[in-house]
Amino acid sequence: MAYLGKQQAWALVFMAAVAIPAWADPAADYAEHCASCHAEDRLGGTGPALIPEALGRQKADALAAVIAQGRPATQMAGFADLLDADAITELVAYIQQPLGEMPDWTEDDIIASREMRDDYTAADAPVFDADPMNITLAVETGDSHISVLDGDALTVLDRFETPFAVHGGPKFSPDGRFVFVMSRDGWVQKYDIWSLAEVGRVRAGVNSRNIAMSADGKWLAVANYLPHTLTILSTDDLAPARVIPIIAKDNISTSRVSAVYQAPQRNSFILALKDAPEIWEIGTTEDSGPFYEGFVHNYQPGAVEAFGIEQGLFARRRIVIEQPLDDFFFTPDYRHLIGTNREGDKGVVVNLDVGREIAELPLPGMPHLGSGITWTSQGRRVMATPHLNEGVLSVIDIDTWELVKTIETAGPGFFLRSHETTPYVWADVFFGPNKDKMHIIDKESLEIVRTLDPAPGKTVAHTEFTKDGRYALVSIWEDDGAVIVYDAATLEEVKRLPMRKPSGKYNVWNKITFSDGTSH
Ligand code: DHE
């Protein structure tokens, strides 16, 4: 309640300070231009929530520029043709107003939202003949569906409806039988691949980022922007096991969670905090810890009592860093993470064992580390990341942290993919005039050896391989789009499966084995 009171007090201060001219009608402009993506109540849909808690420290003029010109790397279009400068200024003031009441989403709300399907019956064995390990899911954002593909016959086994605005990779149970899908408005759906049936769904947050599965398959963590929590669900029945408030080390400020990842070798979840210079690690087994809450590299024994010790299931460990890191990439042993700083011009390497930063990397142009992948090139273990603002891929040696090469591309890309069995990395060019191109890069020479152009003028993006790496599946990311199946060796097109704005594809085997070439 203290939190609600603070928001309301802030609202009064705001209303006194911001005078919206009597003739302005930003609410009508919002309803006309913004609500379809950001929701009528401003709590987010395909677009992020437009309330102060989500807008963070962005200044009014920066927000006005985004409304006028759009935002690179997102679906946010520019509205300068439809709204004049005054209308945009008023719209900024409107979205900066706190909501009358801060949305809260408690454990009780989560429980109340839970909808388990009473028509679901668990099959004893897969209800299809296809190899259950070679199933690939294709997310179709055009009409909120997922197609379930047989990776050998390349046919659609099922097509089921998802919650609106699925984002991030769906996460499979370790045996590959169940999959969990998250939408930006906080819904988590459980689907049984063997039975080709939805099991149920639950709203774990009001505005969520992504999900992660614990190594033992028992827990699913949901990173929330709103409220400032991490929700941990039981994968069995989607009941909330713990709702962890994200309160920073100062014990006062709260933070959004940018993303949560599974660290399988560590039996933990790793969280990126958006508003506090901290990384959290949360144990997912009964024998987790003891973790010293407030752990820092130069930790002094006397400080233990000040911060407290946490032990057991969901015990937390806090790694204090210099500034908040947005997006993460992990080395395959999960001992190191690379994060991007807020300005998007450098990468910071954090050693998770000792809990401190150990190196900095020159990565200008907003690296998209969440799409990073690793492979071996000329005897070196390397990782590569696309950049959202520059037409380059950075290749880094993950033992020495040297920049091995900057590969120039036809424009900024979003996703990278490879597979153990292929000599190539597939890199899309998501933004700009060459959004219809897909580069094929040789893993050894790090040269672009071919550029595919399968649907001129259309966005071509995101690749996934079948289990054996024989086929590469690429999206034509348009409403009347398709998934194109390529022979991964000859690079010839084999088949086109029509789909409604297909985005990511996810192969069960590649995901549950943490295949080389897959971003996690
Ligand atoms: Fe994503 C994954 C963050 C915009 C489609 N995106 C991820 C992940 C993160 C992330 C942290 C890894 C999570 C995971 O899979 O568990 N995405 C962000 C952003 O911060 C950004 C730039 C701004 C935002 O609005 O959130 C952003 N992302 C987009 C889009 O605009 C995309 C292209 C369309 C969409 O659906 O929103 C998009 N993001 C995706 C996809 C993945 C993803 C398809 C999973 C890729 C994979 O292969 O695993």
Coordinates of C-alpha atoms and ligand atoms in Angstrom, one line a residue:
M1 CA 0.0 0.0 0.0
A2 CA 2.9 2.3 0.7
Y3 CA 3.9 1.9 -2.9
L4 CA 0.4 2.8 -4.2
G5 CA 0.4 5.9 -2.0
K6 CA 3.7 7.0 -3.4
Q7 CA 2.4 6.6 -7.0
Q8 CA -0.7 8.6 -6.2
A9 CA 1.2 11.3 -4.5
W10 CA 3.5 11.5 -7.6
A11 CA 0.4 11.7 -9.8
L12 CA -0.8 14.8 -7.9
V13 CA 2.6 16.5 -8.2
F14 CA 2.6 15.6 -11.9
M15 CA -0.9 17.0 -12.5
A16 CA 0.1 20.2 -10.8
A17 CA 3.3 20.5 -12.8
V18 CA 2.2 19.5 -16.3
A19 CA -0.4 21.7 -17.8
I20 CA -2.0 20.0 -20.7
P21 CA -3.7 22.7 -22.8
A22 CA -7.5 22.7 -22.7
W23 CA -7.7 22.1 -26.5
A24 CA -5.4 19.1 -26.4
D25 CA -6.9 15.7 -26.7
P26 CA -4.0 13.3 -26.2
A27 CA -6.3 10.7 -24.9
A28 CA -8.1 10.6 -28.2
D29 CA -4.7 10.5 -30.1
Y30 CA -3.6 7.7 -27.8
A31 CA -6.7 5.7 -28.5
E32 CA -6.4 6.2 -32.2
H33 CA -2.7 5.7 -32.8
C34 CA -1.2 3.9 -29.8
A35 CA -3.8 1.7 -28.1
S36 CA -3.8 -1.0 -30.7
C37 CA -0.2 -1.9 -29.8
H38 CA 0.2 -0.5 -26.3
A39 CA -3.3 -1.4 -25.0
E40 CA -6.1 1.0 -24.0
D41 CA -5.0 0.9 -20.3
R42 CA -1.4 1.6 -21.4
L43 CA -0.2 -1.7 -19.8
G44 CA 1.3 -3.0 -23.0
G45 CA 0.4 -5.4 -25.8
T46 CA 2.7 -6.0 -28.8
G47 CA 4.4 -2.7 -27.7
P48 CA 5.7 -2.0 -24.3
A49 CA 3.6 -0.5 -21.5
L50 CA 3.5 3.3 -21.8
I51 CA 3.5 4.4 -18.1
P52 CA 6.3 6.0 -16.1
E53 CA 7.4 2.7 -14.6
A54 CA 8.1 1.2 -18.0
L55 CA 9.4 4.4 -19.7
G56 CA 12.2 4.6 -17.1
R57 CA 14.6 7.5 -17.4
Q58 CA 13.8 8.4 -20.9
K59 CA 13.4 12.2 -21.2
A60 CA 10.4 13.9 -22.8
D61 CA 12.3 15.0 -25.9
A62 CA 13.6 11.5 -26.4
L63 CA 10.1 10.1 -26.2
A64 CA 8.9 12.7 -28.6
A65 CA 11.6 11.7 -31.1
V66 CA 10.5 8.0 -30.8
I67 CA 6.8 8.9 -31.4
A68 CA 7.8 11.1 -34.4
Q69 CA 10.5 8.8 -36.0
G70 CA 9.9 5.4 -34.6
R71 CA 12.4 3.3 -32.8
P72 CA 15.0 1.2 -34.6
A73 CA 15.1 -2.4 -33.6
T74 CA 11.4 -2.5 -32.7
Q75 CA 8.0 -2.6 -34.5
M76 CA 7.5 1.1 -33.4
A77 CA 6.7 3.2 -36.5
G78 CA 7.1 7.0 -36.7
F79 CA 3.9 9.2 -36.5
A80 CA 5.4 12.5 -37.7
D81 CA 3.0 12.4 -40.7
L82 CA -0.1 11.9 -38.6
L83 CA 0.6 14.0 -35.5
D84 CA 2.1 17.5 -35.4
A85 CA 4.8 18.6 -32.9
D86 CA 2.3 20.0 -30.4
A87 CA 0.2 16.8 -30.5
I88 CA 3.3 14.7 -29.9
T89 CA 4.4 16.9 -26.9
E90 CA 1.0 16.4 -25.4
L91 CA 1.0 12.7 -26.1
V92 CA 4.4 12.4 -24.3
A93 CA 2.9 14.2 -21.3
Y94 CA -0.1 11.9 -21.4
I95 CA 2.0 8.7 -21.3
Q96 CA 4.3 10.1 -18.6
Q97 CA 1.3 10.5 -16.3
P98 CA 1.2 7.8 -13.6
L99 CA -1.9 5.6 -13.8
G100 CA -4.6 6.5 -11.4
E101 CA -3.7 3.3 -9.6
M102 CA -0.5 1.4 -9.9
P103 CA -1.3 -2.0 -11.4
D104 CA -0.4 -4.6 -8.9
W105 CA -0.3 -8.3 -9.7
T106 CA -0.1 -10.4 -6.6
E107 CA 0.1 -14.1 -6.0
D108 CA -3.7 -14.2 -5.6
D109 CA -4.2 -12.4 -8.9
I110 CA -1.9 -15.0 -10.6
I111 CA -3.8 -17.9 -9.0
A112 CA -7.1 -16.3 -10.0
S113 CA -6.0 -16.0 -13.6
R114 CA -5.0 -19.6 -13.9
E115 CA -7.1 -21.5 -16.5
M116 CA -6.4 -25.2 -16.7
R117 CA -8.1 -26.9 -19.6
D118 CA -10.7 -29.4 -18.5
D119 CA -10.7 -31.0 -21.9
Y120 CA -7.0 -31.9 -21.7
T121 CA -6.0 -35.5 -21.3
A122 CA -2.4 -36.5 -21.2
A123 CA -1.5 -39.0 -23.9
D124 CA 0.6 -42.0 -22.9
A125 CA 2.8 -41.7 -26.0
P126 CA 3.0 -39.2 -28.8
V127 CA -0.2 -39.1 -30.8
F128 CA 1.8 -38.9 -34.1
D129 CA 4.4 -41.0 -35.8
A130 CA 7.0 -38.2 -36.2
D131 CA 10.2 -38.1 -34.1
P132 CA 9.1 -36.1 -31.0
M133 CA 12.7 -34.9 -30.7
N134 CA 12.6 -33.4 -34.2
I135 CA 9.5 -31.3 -33.7
T136 CA 10.0 -27.6 -34.5
L137 CA 7.6 -24.9 -33.4
A138 CA 7.0 -21.9 -35.6
V139 CA 5.5 -18.9 -33.8
E140 CA 3.1 -17.0 -36.1
T141 CA 2.6 -13.5 -34.7
G142 CA 0.3 -12.5 -37.5
D143 CA -2.7 -14.3 -36.0
S144 CA -1.2 -15.5 -32.6
H145 CA -0.7 -19.1 -33.4
I146 CA 2.0 -21.7 -33.3
S147 CA 2.5 -24.3 -35.9
V148 CA 3.9 -27.7 -34.8
L149 CA 6.1 -29.0 -37.6
D150 CA 7.4 -32.6 -38.2
G151 CA 11.1 -31.9 -38.8
D152 CA 11.5 -34.9 -41.1
A153 CA 8.3 -34.8 -43.3
L154 CA 8.3 -31.0 -43.1
T155 CA 4.5 -31.0 -42.5
V156 CA 2.3 -29.2 -40.0
L157 CA 1.0 -31.6 -37.3
D158 CA -1.0 -29.1 -35.4
R159 CA -1.7 -25.3 -35.2
F160 CA -2.7 -23.9 -31.8
E161 CA -3.7 -20.4 -30.6
T162 CA -1.4 -18.6 -28.3
P163 CA -1.9 -15.5 -26.1
F164 CA -1.4 -12.2 -27.9
A165 CA 2.1 -11.0 -28.7
V166 CA 4.4 -13.9 -27.9
H167 CA 7.9 -12.8 -27.3
G168 CA 11.2 -14.6 -26.8
G169 CA 11.9 -18.2 -27.2
P170 CA 9.3 -20.8 -25.9
K171 CA 11.0 -23.0 -23.3
F172 CA 10.8 -26.8 -23.4
S173 CA 10.7 -29.3 -20.5
P174 CA 14.1 -31.2 -20.3
D175 CA 12.4 -34.3 -21.8
G176 CA 11.1 -32.2 -24.7
R177 CA 7.4 -33.2 -24.0
F178 CA 6.0 -29.8 -22.8
V179 CA 6.5 -26.3 -24.1
F180 CA 5.9 -23.0 -22.3
V181 CA 5.1 -19.9 -24.3
M182 CA 5.0 -16.3 -22.9
S183 CA 3.3 -13.2 -24.2
R184 CA 4.3 -9.6 -23.6
D185 CA 1.2 -9.1 -21.5
G186 CA 2.4 -11.7 -19.0
W187 CA 0.4 -14.8 -20.0
V188 CA 2.2 -18.2 -19.9
Q189 CA 0.8 -21.0 -21.8
K190 CA 1.6 -24.7 -21.3
Y191 CA 1.2 -27.1 -24.3
D192 CA 1.7 -30.8 -24.4
I193 CA 3.5 -31.8 -27.6
W194 CA 2.9 -35.5 -27.3
S195 CA -0.9 -34.9 -26.9
L196 CA -1.0 -31.9 -29.3
A197 CA -3.1 -30.1 -26.8
E198 CA -3.0 -27.0 -24.5
V199 CA -2.7 -27.9 -20.8
G200 CA -3.6 -24.4 -19.5
R201 CA -2.4 -20.8 -19.0
V202 CA -1.8 -18.3 -16.3
R203 CA -1.1 -14.6 -16.2
A204 CA 2.2 -14.3 -14.3
G205 CA 2.7 -10.6 -14.7
V206 CA 1.1 -7.5 -16.2
N207 CA 4.0 -6.8 -18.6
S208 CA 6.6 -9.5 -19.0
R209 CA 9.9 -10.0 -20.9
N210 CA 10.8 -13.7 -21.2
I211 CA 10.8 -17.0 -19.4
A212 CA 13.4 -19.6 -18.3
M213 CA 13.1 -23.2 -17.3
S214 CA 15.1 -24.6 -14.4
A215 CA 17.6 -27.4 -15.2
D216 CA 15.4 -30.0 -13.4
G217 CA 12.3 -28.9 -15.3
K218 CA 10.3 -28.1 -12.1
W219 CA 10.2 -24.3 -12.2
L220 CA 9.6 -21.7 -14.8
A221 CA 10.8 -18.1 -14.1
V222 CA 8.9 -15.2 -15.6
A223 CA 10.8 -11.9 -15.9
N224 CA 8.4 -9.0 -15.4
Y225 CA 8.6 -5.3 -16.1
L226 CA 5.3 -4.9 -14.3
P227 CA 5.0 -5.3 -11.5
H228 CA 8.7 -5.3 -10.5
T229 CA 8.8 -9.0 -9.7
L230 CA 10.1 -12.3 -10.9
T231 CA 7.3 -14.9 -10.8
I232 CA 8.3 -18.5 -10.4
L233 CA 5.7 -21.0 -11.5
S234 CA 5.5 -24.7 -10.9
T235 CA 5.8 -26.3 -14.4
D236 CA 3.5 -29.0 -13.3
D237 CA 0.3 -27.0 -12.7
L238 CA 1.3 -23.4 -13.4
A239 CA 0.7 -22.4 -9.8
P240 CA 2.9 -19.6 -8.5
A241 CA 5.6 -21.1 -6.3
R242 CA 7.2 -17.7 -5.4
V243 CA 6.7 -14.1 -6.4
I244 CA 10.0 -12.4 -5.7
P245 CA 9.9 -8.6 -5.4
I246 CA 12.9 -7.0 -7.1
I247 CA 14.2 -4.7 -4.5
A248 CA 17.6 -3.2 -5.1
K249 CA 20.5 -3.3 -2.6
D250 CA 19.6 0.1 -1.2
N251 CA 16.4 -1.7 0.1
I252 CA 14.3 1.1 -1.3
S253 CA 14.3 1.2 -5.1
T254 CA 12.7 -1.5 -7.2
S255 CA 13.6 -2.7 -10.6
R256 CA 12.2 -4.2 -13.8
V257 CA 13.7 -7.5 -14.9
S258 CA 15.1 -7.2 -18.4
A259 CA 15.5 -10.9 -18.9
V260 CA 15.9 -14.2 -17.0
Y261 CA 18.0 -17.1 -18.2
Q262 CA 18.6 -20.7 -17.1
A263 CA 22.2 -21.6 -16.1
P264 CA 22.0 -25.4 -16.3
Q265 CA 25.4 -26.2 -14.8
R266 CA 24.8 -23.9 -11.9
N267 CA 21.2 -25.0 -11.2
S268 CA 20.1 -21.4 -11.1
F269 CA 18.3 -18.6 -12.8
I270 CA 20.3 -15.5 -13.7
L271 CA 18.4 -12.2 -13.9
A272 CA 19.3 -8.9 -15.7
L273 CA 18.0 -6.0 -13.7
K274 CA 17.0 -3.0 -15.8
D275 CA 17.0 -0.2 -13.2
A276 CA 19.7 -1.3 -10.7
P277 CA 23.4 -2.1 -11.2
E278 CA 22.9 -5.7 -10.1
I279 CA 22.7 -9.2 -11.5
W280 CA 20.8 -11.7 -9.5
E281 CA 21.3 -15.5 -9.3
I282 CA 18.5 -17.6 -7.9
G283 CA 19.1 -21.2 -6.9
T284 CA 16.6 -23.7 -8.2
T285 CA 17.3 -26.7 -5.9
E286 CA 16.8 -27.3 -2.2
D287 CA 20.6 -27.4 -1.7
S288 CA 21.2 -24.0 -3.3
G289 CA 23.5 -21.6 -1.5
P290 CA 24.5 -20.6 1.1
F291 CA 24.5 -17.3 -0.9
Y292 CA 25.5 -14.1 0.8
E293 CA 22.8 -11.7 -0.2
G294 CA 24.7 -8.6 -1.3
F295 CA 27.7 -10.7 -2.4
V296 CA 30.4 -8.6 -4.0
H297 CA 33.9 -9.6 -5.1
N298 CA 35.7 -7.9 -2.3
Y299 CA 33.2 -9.2 0.2
Q300 CA 34.4 -9.0 3.8
P301 CA 33.3 -11.7 6.3
G302 CA 31.9 -9.1 8.7
A303 CA 29.5 -7.9 6.0
V304 CA 27.6 -11.2 6.0
E305 CA 25.3 -10.3 8.8
A306 CA 24.6 -7.0 7.3
F307 CA 23.3 -8.5 4.1
G308 CA 22.2 -11.9 5.4
I309 CA 22.6 -15.4 4.1
E310 CA 20.1 -17.2 1.9
Q311 CA 20.0 -20.9 1.5
G312 CA 17.7 -23.5 -0.1
L313 CA 15.2 -23.4 -2.9
F314 CA 15.1 -19.9 -4.5
A315 CA 18.0 -18.6 -2.4
R316 CA 19.3 -15.3 -4.0
R317 CA 22.7 -14.0 -4.7
R318 CA 23.2 -10.4 -5.7
I319 CA 26.2 -9.4 -7.9
V320 CA 26.9 -5.7 -7.8
I321 CA 28.2 -4.2 -11.0
E322 CA 29.0 -0.7 -12.2
Q323 CA 25.9 0.1 -14.2
P324 CA 22.8 -1.8 -15.2
L325 CA 23.3 -4.3 -18.0
D326 CA 20.5 -4.8 -20.4
D327 CA 21.0 -7.9 -22.5
F328 CA 23.0 -11.0 -21.7
F329 CA 25.1 -13.6 -23.5
F330 CA 26.5 -16.6 -21.6
T331 CA 29.6 -18.7 -22.3
P332 CA 28.6 -22.4 -22.8
D333 CA 30.0 -23.3 -19.3
Y334 CA 27.8 -20.5 -17.8
R335 CA 30.8 -19.1 -15.9
H336 CA 30.8 -15.8 -17.7
L337 CA 28.2 -13.5 -19.0
I338 CA 28.6 -10.6 -21.4
G339 CA 26.1 -7.7 -20.9
T340 CA 25.5 -4.5 -22.8
N341 CA 25.6 -1.2 -21.1
R342 CA 22.7 1.3 -21.3
E343 CA 24.4 3.4 -24.1
G344 CA 24.8 0.2 -26.1
D345 CA 28.5 1.0 -26.9
K346 CA 30.4 -1.6 -24.9
G347 CA 30.1 -5.1 -23.6
V348 CA 31.0 -6.0 -20.0
V349 CA 32.2 -9.5 -19.1
V350 CA 31.2 -10.7 -15.6
N351 CA 32.7 -13.8 -14.1
L352 CA 29.8 -15.3 -12.3
D353 CA 31.9 -17.5 -10.0
V354 CA 33.8 -14.6 -8.4
G355 CA 30.9 -12.1 -8.9
R356 CA 32.7 -9.3 -10.6
E357 CA 33.5 -7.6 -14.0
I358 CA 36.7 -8.9 -15.5
A359 CA 36.8 -7.4 -19.0
E360 CA 35.3 -4.8 -21.3
L361 CA 34.6 -5.3 -25.0
P362 CA 34.4 -2.7 -27.7
L363 CA 30.9 -3.3 -29.1
P364 CA 29.4 -0.1 -30.5
G365 CA 26.1 0.1 -32.2
M366 CA 23.8 -1.7 -29.7
P367 CA 24.9 -5.3 -29.7
H368 CA 21.9 -7.7 -29.5
L369 CA 23.6 -10.2 -27.2
G370 CA 20.5 -12.2 -26.6
S371 CA 20.9 -13.5 -30.2
G372 CA 24.6 -14.3 -29.8
I373 CA 25.8 -17.8 -30.6
T374 CA 29.1 -19.7 -30.2
W375 CA 31.2 -22.0 -32.4
T376 CA 34.7 -23.1 -33.0
S377 CA 36.6 -21.2 -35.7
Q378 CA 40.3 -21.9 -36.5
G379 CA 40.7 -23.7 -33.2
R380 CA 39.3 -20.8 -31.2
R381 CA 36.0 -20.7 -29.3
V382 CA 34.2 -17.7 -30.6
M383 CA 30.9 -15.9 -30.1
A384 CA 29.2 -13.6 -32.5
T385 CA 26.6 -11.0 -32.0
P386 CA 24.6 -8.8 -34.4
H387 CA 24.2 -5.1 -33.7
L388 CA 20.8 -3.4 -33.9
N389 CA 22.2 0.0 -35.1
E390 CA 25.0 -1.0 -37.4
G391 CA 25.4 -3.4 -40.3
V392 CA 28.1 -5.5 -38.6
L393 CA 28.6 -8.7 -36.7
S394 CA 31.2 -8.8 -34.0
V395 CA 33.1 -12.0 -33.5
I396 CA 34.8 -12.4 -30.1
D397 CA 37.2 -15.0 -28.7
I398 CA 35.6 -16.1 -25.5
D399 CA 38.8 -17.3 -23.9
T400 CA 40.9 -14.1 -24.5
W401 CA 38.0 -11.7 -24.9
E402 CA 39.7 -10.3 -28.1
L403 CA 37.6 -8.9 -30.9
V404 CA 38.5 -11.5 -33.7
K405 CA 36.7 -9.8 -36.5
T406 CA 34.0 -7.3 -37.5
I407 CA 32.0 -8.8 -40.4
E408 CA 30.3 -6.1 -42.5
T409 CA 26.7 -7.0 -43.5
A410 CA 24.1 -5.5 -45.8
G411 CA 22.4 -3.9 -42.7
P412 CA 21.7 -4.4 -39.0
G413 CA 20.5 -7.9 -38.2
F414 CA 18.5 -9.4 -35.4
F415 CA 19.1 -13.1 -35.3
L416 CA 22.0 -15.6 -35.8
R417 CA 21.8 -19.4 -36.0
S418 CA 24.1 -22.3 -36.7
H419 CA 24.3 -26.1 -36.0
E420 CA 27.0 -28.5 -35.1
T421 CA 26.7 -30.2 -38.5
T422 CA 26.8 -27.1 -40.7
P423 CA 29.9 -25.2 -41.8
Y424 CA 27.8 -22.0 -41.9
V425 CA 26.2 -19.3 -39.7
W426 CA 23.0 -17.8 -41.0
A427 CA 22.6 -14.1 -40.3
D428 CA 19.6 -12.0 -41.2
V429 CA 19.5 -8.4 -42.2
F430 CA 16.4 -7.3 -40.4
F431 CA 16.5 -3.6 -40.8
G432 CA 16.8 -1.2 -43.8
P433 CA 16.6 -1.7 -47.5
N434 CA 18.2 -5.1 -47.5
K435 CA 15.8 -6.6 -45.0
D436 CA 15.1 -9.3 -47.6
K437 CA 18.6 -10.7 -47.5
M438 CA 20.0 -13.6 -45.5
H439 CA 23.8 -13.9 -45.2
I440 CA 25.5 -17.3 -45.1
I441 CA 28.9 -17.0 -43.3
D442 CA 31.7 -19.6 -43.3
K443 CA 32.4 -20.6 -39.7
E444 CA 36.2 -20.9 -40.4
S445 CA 37.0 -18.0 -42.7
L446 CA 34.4 -15.7 -41.1
E447 CA 33.6 -14.5 -44.7
I448 CA 30.1 -14.1 -46.2
V449 CA 30.1 -16.9 -48.8
R450 CA 26.6 -16.4 -50.1
T451 CA 23.6 -14.0 -49.7
L452 CA 20.1 -15.5 -50.1
D453 CA 17.3 -13.3 -51.5
P454 CA 14.2 -15.6 -51.4
A455 CA 11.4 -12.9 -51.2
P456 CA 12.5 -9.6 -52.7
G457 CA 11.2 -6.6 -50.8
K458 CA 9.9 -8.7 -47.8
T459 CA 11.5 -9.1 -44.4
V460 CA 13.4 -12.4 -44.2
A461 CA 14.6 -13.3 -40.8
H462 CA 15.4 -15.9 -38.1
T463 CA 16.7 -19.3 -38.9
E464 CA 16.3 -22.7 -37.1
F465 CA 17.7 -26.0 -38.0
T466 CA 16.1 -29.4 -37.8
K467 CA 17.6 -31.9 -35.2
D468 CA 20.2 -33.3 -37.6
G469 CA 21.0 -30.0 -39.1
R470 CA 19.8 -31.2 -42.5
Y471 CA 17.3 -28.4 -43.1
A472 CA 17.4 -24.7 -42.2
L473 CA 14.0 -23.0 -41.7
V474 CA 13.8 -19.3 -42.5
S475 CA 10.8 -16.9 -41.9
I476 CA 9.3 -14.6 -44.5
W477 CA 8.2 -12.2 -41.7
E478 CA 5.1 -10.9 -43.3
D479 CA 1.4 -11.4 -42.7
D480 CA 1.1 -13.4 -45.9
G481 CA 4.5 -15.0 -45.1
A482 CA 6.0 -18.4 -45.1
V483 CA 8.6 -20.6 -43.5
I484 CA 11.1 -21.5 -46.2
V485 CA 12.8 -24.9 -45.8
Y486 CA 16.4 -24.9 -47.2
D487 CA 18.7 -27.8 -47.7
A488 CA 21.4 -26.7 -45.2
A489 CA 24.2 -28.2 -47.3
T490 CA 23.3 -27.1 -50.9
L491 CA 21.5 -23.9 -49.7
E492 CA 18.7 -24.8 -52.2
E493 CA 15.0 -24.2 -51.3
V494 CA 13.2 -27.5 -50.6
K495 CA 9.7 -26.3 -49.6
R496 CA 7.7 -23.2 -48.6
L497 CA 5.1 -23.5 -45.8
P498 CA 2.6 -20.6 -45.9
M499 CA 2.3 -18.9 -42.5
R500 CA 0.9 -15.7 -40.9
K501 CA 3.9 -13.5 -40.0
P502 CA 6.1 -16.3 -38.8
S503 CA 8.8 -15.1 -36.3
G504 CA 11.0 -17.5 -34.3
K505 CA 11.2 -21.3 -34.9
Y506 CA 12.4 -23.6 -32.1
N507 CA 13.5 -27.3 -32.6
V508 CA 13.0 -29.5 -29.5
W509 CA 16.3 -31.3 -29.7
N510 CA 18.4 -28.2 -30.5
K511 CA 16.9 -26.4 -27.5
I512 CA 16.9 -29.1 -24.9
T513 CA 20.5 -30.1 -25.7
F514 CA 21.7 -26.5 -25.9
S515 CA 23.0 -27.2 -29.4
D516 CA 25.9 -25.1 -30.6
G517 CA 24.6 -22.4 -32.8
T518 CA 21.4 -21.8 -30.8
S519 CA 20.9 -18.7 -28.7
H520 CA 19.5 -19.5 -25.3
Ligands
DHE1 FE1 13.2 -9.8 -28.7 C1 14.3 -12.9 -27.9 C2 14.7 -8.5 -25.9 C3 12.4 -6.6 -29.7 C4 11.5 -11.1 -31.4 N1 14.3 -10.6 -27.2 C5 14.6 -11.9 -27.0 C6 15.3 -12.1 -25.8 C7 15.4 -10.8 -25.2 C8 14.8 -9.9 -26.1 C9 16.1 -10.5 -23.9 C10 15.8 -13.4 -25.2 C11 14.8 -14.0 -24.4 C12 14.5 -15.4 -24.6 O1 14.3 -15.9 -25.7 O2 14.3 -16.1 -23.5 N2 13.5 -7.9 -28.0 C13 14.2 -7.6 -26.8 C14 14.3 -6.2 -26.7 O3 14.8 -5.6 -25.7 C15 13.8 -5.6 -27.9 C16 14.9 -5.0 -28.7 C17 12.8 -4.4 -27.6 C18 11.5 -4.9 -27.0 O4 10.5 -4.4 -27.5 O5 11.4 -5.7 -26.1 C19 13.2 -6.8 -28.6 N3 12.1 -9.0 -30.3 C20 11.9 -7.7 -30.5 C21 11.1 -7.4 -31.7 O6 10.7 -6.3 -32.1 C22 10.9 -8.8 -32.3 C23 11.7 -8.8 -33.6 C24 9.5 -9.0 -32.7 C25 8.6 -9.4 -31.5 O7 8.0 -10.5 -31.5 O8 8.5 -8.6 -30.6 C26 11.5 -9.7 -31.3 N4 13.0 -11.6 -29.5 C27 12.2 -11.9 -30.6 C28 12.3 -13.4 -30.9 C29 13.1 -13.9 -29.9 C30 13.5 -12.8 -29.0 C31 11.6 -14.1 -32.0 C32 13.6 -15.4 -29.7 C33 14.8 -15.6 -30.6 C34 15.3 -17.0 -30.4 O9 15.7 -17.6 -31.4 O10 15.4 -17.5 -29.3

